[in-house]
XYZ file of C-alpha atoms in Angstrom:
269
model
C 193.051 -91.768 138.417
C 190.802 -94.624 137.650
C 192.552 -97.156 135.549
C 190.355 -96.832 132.084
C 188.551 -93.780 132.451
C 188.068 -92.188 128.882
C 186.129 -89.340 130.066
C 187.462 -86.405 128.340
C 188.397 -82.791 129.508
C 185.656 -81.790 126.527
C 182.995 -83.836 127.494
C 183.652 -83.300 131.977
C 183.424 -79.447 131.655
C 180.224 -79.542 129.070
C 178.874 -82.111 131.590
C 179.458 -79.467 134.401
C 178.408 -76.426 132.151
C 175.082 -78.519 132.114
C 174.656 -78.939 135.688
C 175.629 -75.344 136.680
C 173.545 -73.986 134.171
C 169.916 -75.378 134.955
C 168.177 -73.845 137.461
C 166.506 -76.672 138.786
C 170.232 -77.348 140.131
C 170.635 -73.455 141.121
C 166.781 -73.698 142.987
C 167.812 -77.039 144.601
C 171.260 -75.084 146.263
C 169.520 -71.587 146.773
C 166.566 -73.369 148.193
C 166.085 -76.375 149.173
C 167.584 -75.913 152.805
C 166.782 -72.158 153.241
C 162.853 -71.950 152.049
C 161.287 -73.956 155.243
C 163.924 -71.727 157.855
C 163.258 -68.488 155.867
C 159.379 -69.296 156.470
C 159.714 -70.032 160.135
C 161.688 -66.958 160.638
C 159.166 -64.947 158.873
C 156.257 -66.549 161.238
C 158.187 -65.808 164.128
C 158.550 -62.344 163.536
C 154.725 -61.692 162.764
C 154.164 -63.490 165.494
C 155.965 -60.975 167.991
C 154.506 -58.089 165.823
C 151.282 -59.649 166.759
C 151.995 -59.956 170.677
C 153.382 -56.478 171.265
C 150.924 -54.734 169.032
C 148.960 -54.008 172.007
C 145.699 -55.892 170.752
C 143.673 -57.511 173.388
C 140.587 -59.817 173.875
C 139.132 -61.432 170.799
C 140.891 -59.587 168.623
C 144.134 -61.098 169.911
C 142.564 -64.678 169.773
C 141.220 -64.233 166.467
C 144.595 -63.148 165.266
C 146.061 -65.986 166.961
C 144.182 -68.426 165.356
C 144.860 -66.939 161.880
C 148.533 -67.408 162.596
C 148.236 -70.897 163.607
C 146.076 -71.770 160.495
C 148.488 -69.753 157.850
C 151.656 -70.847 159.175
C 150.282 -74.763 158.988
C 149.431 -74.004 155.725
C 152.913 -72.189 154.823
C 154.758 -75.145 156.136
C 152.618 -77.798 154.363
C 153.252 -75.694 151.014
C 157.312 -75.409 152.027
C 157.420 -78.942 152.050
C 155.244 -79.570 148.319
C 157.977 -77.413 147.185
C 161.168 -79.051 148.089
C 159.897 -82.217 147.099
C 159.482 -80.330 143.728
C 162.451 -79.035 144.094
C 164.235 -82.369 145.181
C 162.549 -84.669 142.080
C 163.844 -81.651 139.663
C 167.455 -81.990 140.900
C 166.792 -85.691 140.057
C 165.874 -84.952 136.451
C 168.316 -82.305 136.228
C 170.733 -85.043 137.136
C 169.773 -87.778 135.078
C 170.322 -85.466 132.155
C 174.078 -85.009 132.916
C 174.438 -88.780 134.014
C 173.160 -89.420 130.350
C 177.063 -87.896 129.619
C 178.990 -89.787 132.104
C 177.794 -93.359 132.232
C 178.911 -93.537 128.846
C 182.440 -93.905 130.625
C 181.043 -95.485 133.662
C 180.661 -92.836 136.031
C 177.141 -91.404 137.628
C 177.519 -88.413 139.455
C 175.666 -87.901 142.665
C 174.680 -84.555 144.915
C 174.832 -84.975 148.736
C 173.528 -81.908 151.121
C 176.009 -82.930 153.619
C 174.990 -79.676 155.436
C 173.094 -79.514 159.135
C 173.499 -76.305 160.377
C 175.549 -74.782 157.812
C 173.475 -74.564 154.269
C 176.589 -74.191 151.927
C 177.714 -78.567 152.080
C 176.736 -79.606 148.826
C 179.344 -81.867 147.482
C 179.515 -82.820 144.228
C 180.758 -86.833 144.340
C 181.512 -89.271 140.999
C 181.173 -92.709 141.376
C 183.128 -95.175 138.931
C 180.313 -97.709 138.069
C 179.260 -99.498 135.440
C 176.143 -99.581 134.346
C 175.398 -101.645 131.092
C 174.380 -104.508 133.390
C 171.742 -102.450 135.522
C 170.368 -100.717 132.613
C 170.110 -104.229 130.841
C 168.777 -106.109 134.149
C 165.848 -103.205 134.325
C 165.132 -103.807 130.366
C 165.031 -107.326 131.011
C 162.792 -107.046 133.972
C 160.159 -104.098 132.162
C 160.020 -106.902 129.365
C 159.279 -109.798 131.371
C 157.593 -108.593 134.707
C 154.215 -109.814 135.703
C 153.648 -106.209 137.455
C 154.646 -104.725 134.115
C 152.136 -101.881 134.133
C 152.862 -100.641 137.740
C 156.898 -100.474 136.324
C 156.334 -98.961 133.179
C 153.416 -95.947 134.789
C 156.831 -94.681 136.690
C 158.776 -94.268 133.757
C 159.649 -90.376 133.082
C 157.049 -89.032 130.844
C 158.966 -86.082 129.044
C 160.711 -88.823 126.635
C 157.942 -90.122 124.906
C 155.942 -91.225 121.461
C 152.356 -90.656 120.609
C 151.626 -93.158 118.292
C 148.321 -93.464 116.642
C 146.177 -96.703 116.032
C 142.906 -95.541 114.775
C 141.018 -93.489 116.686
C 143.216 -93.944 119.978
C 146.630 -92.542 120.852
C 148.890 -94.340 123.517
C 151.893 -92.820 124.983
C 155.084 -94.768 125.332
C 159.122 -95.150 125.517
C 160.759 -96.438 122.473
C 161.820 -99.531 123.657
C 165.707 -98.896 123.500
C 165.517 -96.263 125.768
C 163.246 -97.708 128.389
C 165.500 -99.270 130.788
C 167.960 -96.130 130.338
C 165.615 -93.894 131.051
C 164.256 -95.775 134.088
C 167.907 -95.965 135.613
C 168.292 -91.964 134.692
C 165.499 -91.561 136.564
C 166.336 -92.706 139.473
C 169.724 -92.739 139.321
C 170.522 -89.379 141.572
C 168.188 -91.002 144.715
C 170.455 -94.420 145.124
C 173.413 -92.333 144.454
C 172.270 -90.302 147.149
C 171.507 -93.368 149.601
C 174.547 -95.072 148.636
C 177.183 -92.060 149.773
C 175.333 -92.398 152.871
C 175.474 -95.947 153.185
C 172.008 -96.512 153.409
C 172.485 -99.564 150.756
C 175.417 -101.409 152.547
C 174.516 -105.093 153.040
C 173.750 -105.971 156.391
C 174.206 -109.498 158.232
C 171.074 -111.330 158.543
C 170.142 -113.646 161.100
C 171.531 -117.024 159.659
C 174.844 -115.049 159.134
C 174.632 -114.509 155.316
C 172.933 -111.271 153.332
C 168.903 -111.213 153.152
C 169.231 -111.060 149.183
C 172.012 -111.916 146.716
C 174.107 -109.035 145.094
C 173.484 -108.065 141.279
C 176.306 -106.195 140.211
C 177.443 -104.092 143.259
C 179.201 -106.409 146.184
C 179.037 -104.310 149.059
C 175.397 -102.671 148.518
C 172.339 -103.068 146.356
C 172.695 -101.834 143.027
C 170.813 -99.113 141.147
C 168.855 -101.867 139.220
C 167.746 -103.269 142.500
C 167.248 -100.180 144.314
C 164.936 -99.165 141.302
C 163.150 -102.414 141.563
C 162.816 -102.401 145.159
C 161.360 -98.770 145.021
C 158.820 -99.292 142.105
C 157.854 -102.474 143.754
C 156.011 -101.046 147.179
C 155.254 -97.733 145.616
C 151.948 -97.181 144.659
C 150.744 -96.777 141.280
C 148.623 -93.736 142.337
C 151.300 -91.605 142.698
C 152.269 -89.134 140.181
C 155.489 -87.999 140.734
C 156.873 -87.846 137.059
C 153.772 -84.911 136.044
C 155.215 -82.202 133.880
C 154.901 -78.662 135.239
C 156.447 -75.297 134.373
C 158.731 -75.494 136.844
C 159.782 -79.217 135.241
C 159.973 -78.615 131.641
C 159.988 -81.582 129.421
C 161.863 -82.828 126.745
C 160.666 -82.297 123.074
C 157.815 -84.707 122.492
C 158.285 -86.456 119.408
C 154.944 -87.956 116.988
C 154.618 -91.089 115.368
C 151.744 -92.377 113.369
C 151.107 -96.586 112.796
C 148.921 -97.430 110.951
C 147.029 -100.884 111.086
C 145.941 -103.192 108.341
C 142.427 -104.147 109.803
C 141.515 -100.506 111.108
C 141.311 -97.835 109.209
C 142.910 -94.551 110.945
C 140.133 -91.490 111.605
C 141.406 -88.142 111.338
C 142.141 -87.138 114.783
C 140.312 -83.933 116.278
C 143.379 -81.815 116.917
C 146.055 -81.202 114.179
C 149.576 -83.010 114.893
C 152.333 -81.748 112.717
């Protein structure tokens, strides 16, 4: 055992209760490796029904070509699913690391599986992160590329607050760098069991970039930064949907001494 670990039998089993219990986790092991074979198999077979139905001519091209366009179409729509699929596990995740990094552990999924679609291992990591979380607070405060940090920040933990006639939606500021290393926290976990993040030898013999708080690979805060950095600000991965459900939205009002506040058009308890 760890030397220092004060993660109780309480807390590890309500942690795993947690996990086993949302069914983004349940979709991600039913799923994720058996929707895009399931599909295939499915095309195959229609496609023999198609051959030895004993249609000829242009109604066997025309059928053909129907095939073709559907099963392009399937794939395409197998794949916008498990990436669903895959940034739900990541939430689902960052919920129950919200548990454990409070004793310095983050726990990390790896589909270790090829062939075999029943390799999910389940792997804790002793690591503490009080310096990444503050590093990424540090950085959302100071950065000139603010805005391009902050538009990737998880939108189910937000305010609404109120100035006038306009509503912005935002982190309290406590939480921002947390929720930023939640976020994100399940993809470098991910990268890191597979040694994606090891520190390689550059060519004047010494590591392209200095290490943060991790010696032998980059660390979350730099793996977030690093990410955010060339991603574009277009994308929209953090959108709510039913199959994503957020967190309780909570409402604040602020009102300013030079503008009065209008009574907004829809009722906010």
């Amino acid at each position: 055992m760890v030397t220092g670990l004060t993660l109780t039998v309480e807390e590890f089993v309500t942690a795993m209760e947690q996990l086993t219990s949302d069914f983004r986790f349940n979709a991600y092991t039913i799923c994720y490796k058996r929707l895009l074979a399931a599909w295939l198999s499915t095309a195959f077979l229609i496609l023999l029904i198609i051959l030895f139905s004993g249609i000829v001519g242009i109604g066997l091209f025309a059928l053909g070509i129907s095939w073709l366009i559907i099963n392009a179409g399937a794939v395409f729509l197998c794949m916008y699913i498990k990436i669903k699929i895959n940034q739900g596990l990541e939430r689902c995740l960052g919920r129950v690391n919200k548990i454990l990094i409070k004793h310095k552990l983050i726990l990390g999924l790896d589909d270790r599986g090829r062939i075999s679609c029943h390799k999910v291992h389940l792997c804790f990591i002793y690591f503490d992160p009080t310096d990444c979380i503050k590093c990424l607070d540090e950085i959302l405060a100071s950065t000139e590329d603010r805005s391009r940090m902050q538009s990737h920040l998880d939108a189910s933990d937000v305010e609404i607050v109120i100035r006038g006639a306009q509503s912005s939606r935002r982190l309290p500021v406590k939480e921002r760098g947390e929720s930023l290393f939640l976020r994100y926290v399940q993809r470098w976990a991910k990268d890191y069991l597979r040694r994606r993040l090891d520190w390689t030898v550059g060519e004047g013999s010494e590591n392209p970039s200095s290490p943060r708080h991790l010696t032998s690979a980059l660390c979350p805060c730099q793996y977030v930064q690093e990410y955010l950095r060339h991603k574009p600000i277009g994308s929209t991965e953090n959108t709510c949907a039913w199959w994503f459900p957020c967190l309780p939205i909570t409402t604040t009002t602020n009102q300013s001494s030079t503008t009065p506040i209008q009574p907004p058009s829809t009722h906010i308890p």
